[in-house]
């Protein structure tokens, strides 16, 4: 029977002296060589998958960072949407306050578009996150369009009303102390009280009287009580009267504009001193001129006065 082959591994120094000798059967060496070959072949198949996994891991890390950034932006967008929703809600209160003086029938019809509250984002996917935000944006767009239409309705309404407002006698015809106010007062000519149909504004003789609004001269002449008197028709059943004048600077049927000089103050008629009797009439009835004067600061009422 043949003796099995032996493989020897001999280790020597540089001078030729032997240091170590290892002997191994041939089958052991073959097994080791075969194992190394199988290992190398296996690594050749596994390495591409390893490289691919490394690349996927790098991609996943980048996507995770991007996802976190998108989540921060999403949270910021939701916060911004809540702020916008609060601002739009305040528009409704403002519109109500603006429309209120004109009565409920002037209010535009409401469609009742609402906006929902915030949603819970815990445990949701990016796709689930995007859906509520899109719905919120759609609802917000709806109410913004509704409020925009309300603003346009208000603009149209005020456009029509502005022509009436512009015709109102809203300015002081002269500057001076209010010697006698509108309403019941002690008569300067008798011991009893009387109704005063306007306001008496103290002014030196010759002070320019300015038209408080556009109008047409409908009377310019003598009045038994007010002396030289001027009456302007401002339209919409509204007229203004100026009494105790020294001179009228306009003629009947003449058009005047706000701020035009229409007369000079005086002391004509039944008067105890220089002043202007200023009166506003609506449908022929005197009304309080203070209700029409919009200027924030006006003359104060004097304690003593000529009538």
PDB file of N, CA and C in Angstrom, residues 95 99 108-111 142-156:
ATOM      1  N   UNK A  95     -65.580  93.045   8.819  1.00  0.00           N
ATOM      2  CA  UNK A  95     -66.638  93.264   7.829  1.00  0.00           C
ATOM      3  C   UNK A  95     -67.975  93.527   8.520  1.00  0.00           C
ATOM      4  N   UNK A  99     -70.251  96.820   8.018  1.00  0.00           N
ATOM      5  CA  UNK A  99     -71.590  96.738   7.443  1.00  0.00           C
ATOM      6  C   UNK A  99     -72.680  97.121   8.431  1.00  0.00           C
ATOM      7  N   UNK A 108     -73.928  91.360   2.578  1.00  0.00           N
ATOM      8  CA  UNK A 108     -73.906  90.380   1.493  1.00  0.00           C
ATOM      9  C   UNK A 108     -74.202  88.987   2.013  1.00  0.00           C
ATOM     10  N   UNK A 109     -74.760  88.135   1.150  1.00  0.00           N
ATOM     11  CA  UNK A 109     -75.081  86.766   1.561  1.00  0.00           C
ATOM     12  C   UNK A 109     -73.810  86.003   1.882  1.00  0.00           C
ATOM     13  N   UNK A 110     -73.848  85.238   2.963  1.00  0.00           N
ATOM     14  CA  UNK A 110     -72.700  84.432   3.382  1.00  0.00           C
ATOM     15  C   UNK A 110     -72.854  83.007   2.900  1.00  0.00           C
ATOM     16  N   UNK A 111     -71.765  82.453   2.369  1.00  0.00           N
ATOM     17  CA  UNK A 111     -71.793  81.071   1.911  1.00  0.00           C
ATOM     18  C   UNK A 111     -71.428  80.083   3.010  1.00  0.00           C
ATOM     19  N   UNK A 142     -60.910  78.781  -0.063  1.00  0.00           N
ATOM     20  CA  UNK A 142     -62.339  79.037  -0.183  1.00  0.00           C
ATOM     21  C   UNK A 142     -62.781  80.241   0.625  1.00  0.00           C
ATOM     22  N   UNK A 143     -62.341  80.328   1.865  1.00  0.00           N
ATOM     23  CA  UNK A 143     -62.783  81.444   2.707  1.00  0.00           C
ATOM     24  C   UNK A 143     -62.128  82.757   2.270  1.00  0.00           C
ATOM     25  N   UNK A 144     -60.896  82.702   1.769  1.00  0.00           N
ATOM     26  CA  UNK A 144     -60.271  83.920   1.256  1.00  0.00           C
ATOM     27  C   UNK A 144     -61.044  84.447   0.062  1.00  0.00           C
ATOM     28  N   UNK A 145     -61.496  83.545  -0.807  1.00  0.00           N
ATOM     29  CA  UNK A 145     -62.310  83.980  -1.946  1.00  0.00           C
ATOM     30  C   UNK A 145     -63.625  84.585  -1.473  1.00  0.00           C
ATOM     31  N   UNK A 146     -64.228  83.967  -0.457  1.00  0.00           N
ATOM     32  CA  UNK A 146     -65.489  84.488   0.088  1.00  0.00           C
ATOM     33  C   UNK A 146     -65.289  85.878   0.670  1.00  0.00           C
ATOM     34  N   UNK A 147     -64.226  86.049   1.482  1.00  0.00           N
ATOM     35  CA  UNK A 147     -63.985  87.358   2.084  1.00  0.00           C
ATOM     36  C   UNK A 147     -63.602  88.378   1.021  1.00  0.00           C
ATOM     37  N   UNK A 148     -62.912  87.925  -0.020  1.00  0.00           N
ATOM     38  CA  UNK A 148     -62.592  88.835  -1.121  1.00  0.00           C
ATOM     39  C   UNK A 148     -63.843  89.345  -1.806  1.00  0.00           C
ATOM     40  N   UNK A 149     -64.826  88.462  -1.995  1.00  0.00           N
ATOM     41  CA  UNK A 149     -66.093  88.878  -2.587  1.00  0.00           C
ATOM     42  C   UNK A 149     -66.820  89.852  -1.670  1.00  0.00           C
ATOM     43  N   UNK A 150     -66.713  89.625  -0.342  1.00  0.00           N
ATOM     44  CA  UNK A 150     -67.340  90.551   0.610  1.00  0.00           C
ATOM     45  C   UNK A 150     -66.698  91.927   0.517  1.00  0.00           C
ATOM     46  N   UNK A 151     -65.379  91.961   0.365  1.00  0.00           N
ATOM     47  CA  UNK A 151     -64.690  93.245   0.218  1.00  0.00           C
ATOM     48  C   UNK A 151     -65.120  93.934  -1.066  1.00  0.00           C
ATOM     49  N   UNK A 152     -65.248  93.162  -2.152  1.00  0.00           N
ATOM     50  CA  UNK A 152     -65.681  93.762  -3.417  1.00  0.00           C
ATOM     51  C   UNK A 152     -67.113  94.282  -3.311  1.00  0.00           C
ATOM     52  N   UNK A 153     -67.976  93.558  -2.584  1.00  0.00           N
ATOM     53  CA  UNK A 153     -69.344  94.033  -2.365  1.00  0.00           C
ATOM     54  C   UNK A 153     -69.339  95.336  -1.578  1.00  0.00           C
ATOM     55  N   UNK A 154     -68.474  95.391  -0.551  1.00  0.00           N
ATOM     56  CA  UNK A 154     -68.374  96.605   0.240  1.00  0.00           C
ATOM     57  C   UNK A 154     -67.860  97.761  -0.608  1.00  0.00           C
ATOM     58  N   UNK A 155     -66.904  97.468  -1.486  1.00  0.00           N
ATOM     59  CA  UNK A 155     -66.370  98.512  -2.360  1.00  0.00           C
ATOM     60  C   UNK A 155     -67.459  99.050  -3.280  1.00  0.00           C
ATOM     61  N   UNK A 156     -68.275  98.153  -3.838  1.00  0.00           N
ATOM     62  CA  UNK A 156     -69.364  98.604  -4.713  1.00  0.00           C
ATOM     63  C   UNK A 156     -70.382  99.427  -3.928  1.00  0.00           C
TER      64      UNK A 156
END
